CSV table of C-alpha atoms in Angstrom, one decimal:
chain,number,residue,atom,x,y,z
A,1,MET,CA,0.0,0.0,0.0
A,2,LYS,CA,1.2,3.5,-0.8
A,3,TYR,CA,1.6,6.1,2.0
A,4,LEU,CA,2.4,9.8,1.8
A,5,LEU,CA,4.7,10.8,4.7
A,6,LEU,CA,4.1,14.5,5.2
A,7,ILE,CA,7.0,16.3,6.9
A,8,HIS,CA,6.1,19.4,8.8
A,9,SER,CA,8.4,22.2,9.8
A,10,ASN,CA,8.4,25.8,11.0
A,11,PRO,CA,8.5,28.5,8.2
A,12,ILE,CA,10.6,30.8,10.4
A,13,THR,CA,13.6,28.3,10.3
A,14,TRP,CA,12.9,27.1,6.8
A,15,ALA,CA,15.8,25.2,5.1
A,16,HIS,CA,16.5,21.6,4.2
A,17,PRO,CA,16.9,19.4,6.0
A,18,SER,CA,14.7,21.4,8.4
A,19,PHE,CA,15.8,19.6,11.6
A,20,LEU,CA,19.3,21.2,11.3
A,21,HIS,CA,17.8,24.7,11.2
A,22,THR,CA,15.5,24.6,14.3
A,23,GLU,CA,16.5,26.2,17.5
A,24,GLU,CA,16.8,22.7,19.1
A,25,GLY,CA,18.8,21.4,16.1
A,26,ARG,CA,21.2,24.3,16.1
A,27,ALA,CA,21.7,23.7,19.9
A,28,LEU,CA,22.8,20.1,19.4
A,29,PRO,CA,26.5,19.3,19.4
A,30,LYS,CA,28.0,18.9,15.9
A,31,LYS,CA,28.3,15.2,16.4
A,32,ALA,CA,24.6,14.9,17.1
A,33,ARG,CA,23.7,17.1,14.0
A,34,ASP,CA,25.9,14.9,11.9
A,35,ALA,CA,24.3,11.8,13.2
A,36,LEU,CA,20.8,13.1,12.3
A,37,ALA,CA,22.0,14.0,8.8
A,38,ALA,CA,23.5,10.6,8.4
A,39,GLN,CA,20.2,9.0,9.7
A,40,LEU,CA,18.3,10.8,6.9
A,41,GLU,CA,20.8,9.8,4.3
A,42,ASN,CA,20.8,6.2,5.5
A,43,LEU,CA,17.0,6.1,5.5
A,44,LEU,CA,16.8,7.3,1.9
A,45,ASN,CA,19.4,4.8,0.8
A,46,GLU,CA,17.7,1.9,2.7
A,47,LEU,CA,14.3,2.8,1.2
A,48,HIS,CA,15.7,3.2,-2.3
A,49,GLU,CA,17.5,-0.2,-2.0
A,50,SER,CA,14.4,-2.0,-0.6
A,51,GLY,CA,12.2,-0.5,-3.4
A,52,GLU,CA,9.9,1.1,-0.8
A,53,LEU,CA,10.7,4.7,-1.8
A,54,ILE,CA,8.8,6.0,-4.7
A,55,ASN,CA,9.9,9.6,-4.3
A,56,ALA,CA,11.1,12.1,-1.7
A,57,VAL,CA,10.6,15.8,-2.3
A,58,PRO,CA,11.6,18.8,-0.2
A,59,LEU,CA,9.3,21.8,-0.7
A,60,GLU,CA,10.2,25.4,-1.1
A,61,PRO,CA,9.2,27.8,1.8
A,62,PRO,CA,5.5,28.6,2.3
A,63,ALA,CA,6.2,32.2,1.3
A,64,SER,CA,6.7,31.0,-2.3
A,65,THR,CA,3.4,29.1,-2.3
A,66,LYS,CA,0.3,30.0,-4.2
A,67,VAL,CA,-3.2,28.8,-3.4
A,68,VAL,CA,-5.6,28.5,-6.4
A,69,ARG,CA,-9.4,28.4,-6.0
A,70,VAL,CA,-12.1,28.5,-8.6
A,71,ARG,CA,-15.5,29.9,-7.6
A,72,LYS,CA,-18.3,30.2,-10.1
A,73,GLY,CA,-15.8,29.8,-12.9
A,74,VAL,CA,-13.5,32.6,-11.7
A,75,ARG,CA,-10.0,31.7,-10.7
A,76,ALA,CA,-8.5,33.4,-7.6
A,77,THR,CA,-4.8,33.0,-6.7
A,78,THR,CA,-3.5,34.1,-3.3
A,79,ASP,CA,0.0,34.0,-1.8
A,80,GLY,CA,1.1,31.5,0.8
A,81,PRO,CA,-0.6,28.5,2.3
A,82,TYR,CA,-4.1,28.9,3.6
A,83,SER,CA,-3.2,27.8,7.1
A,84,GLU,CA,-1.8,30.3,9.6
A,85,ALA,CA,-0.4,27.4,11.6
A,86,LYS,CA,3.2,27.6,13.0
A,87,GLU,CA,4.0,24.4,11.2
A,88,GLN,CA,3.8,24.0,7.4
A,89,LEU,CA,4.4,21.2,5.0
A,90,ALA,CA,8.1,21.0,4.3
A,91,GLY,CA,8.4,17.9,2.2
A,92,VAL,CA,7.0,14.5,1.4
A,93,PHE,CA,8.0,10.9,1.0
A,94,LEU,CA,5.9,8.6,-1.1
A,95,VAL,CA,6.5,5.1,-0.1
A,96,ASP,CA,5.0,1.7,-1.1
A,97,VAL,CA,5.1,-0.6,2.0
A,98,ALA,CA,3.5,-3.9,3.1
A,99,THR,CA,1.8,-2.6,6.3
A,100,PRO,CA,0.7,0.6,8.0
A,101,GLU,CA,3.2,-0.2,10.8
A,102,ARG,CA,6.1,-0.1,8.3
A,103,ALA,CA,4.9,3.4,7.1
A,104,GLU,CA,4.9,4.5,10.8
A,105,GLU,CA,8.3,3.0,11.3
A,106,ILE,CA,9.7,4.9,8.4
A,107,ALA,CA,8.0,8.2,9.6
A,108,ALA,CA,9.6,7.7,13.0
A,109,THR,CA,13.0,7.5,11.4
A,110,ILE,CA,12.7,10.8,9.6
A,111,PRO,CA,14.6,13.2,11.8
A,112,GLU,CA,11.9,15.9,11.6
A,113,ALA,CA,9.7,13.6,13.7
A,114,GLU,CA,12.0,14.5,16.6
A,115,PHE,CA,11.5,18.3,16.2
A,116,TYR,CA,8.0,18.7,14.5
A,117,ALA,CA,5.8,16.0,13.1
A,118,VAL,CA,5.6,13.5,10.2
A,119,GLU,CA,2.0,12.7,9.2
A,120,VAL,CA,1.3,9.2,7.7
A,121,ARG,CA,-1.5,9.3,5.2
A,122,PRO,CA,-2.6,6.3,3.1
A,123,ALA,CA,-2.7,7.2,-0.6
A,124,SER,CA,-5.9,6.3,-2.5
A,125,VAL,CA,-5.9,4.9,-6.0
A,126,PHE,CA,-8.3,6.2,-8.6
A,127,ASP,CA,-10.5,3.4,-10.0
């Protein structure tokens, strides 16, 4: 089954990988920051080798986002994400795994899970 792992981050500290740019991340000793960066690289390699990774995409900052709505045939485009939340979508992994538990296991290994959140959402297939 396919899952979208939605990585959240704070737009104020936006950069990739976001965990290295948080206040907590910057406060970590260099060895700990290097370990988190290696954890992410190892995860991406493992998922690629196992065939579970379909794609991983970091996203540009929310300030560069456009929201498009069409109402009564009229298109309206606004700047930025609709949400005024402190956390915004920073990137996504699309994985194809055997169980929901495996998707959660992968999400827990993404370093941003330690600083913000990684949402695990099953991906539907159009019939």
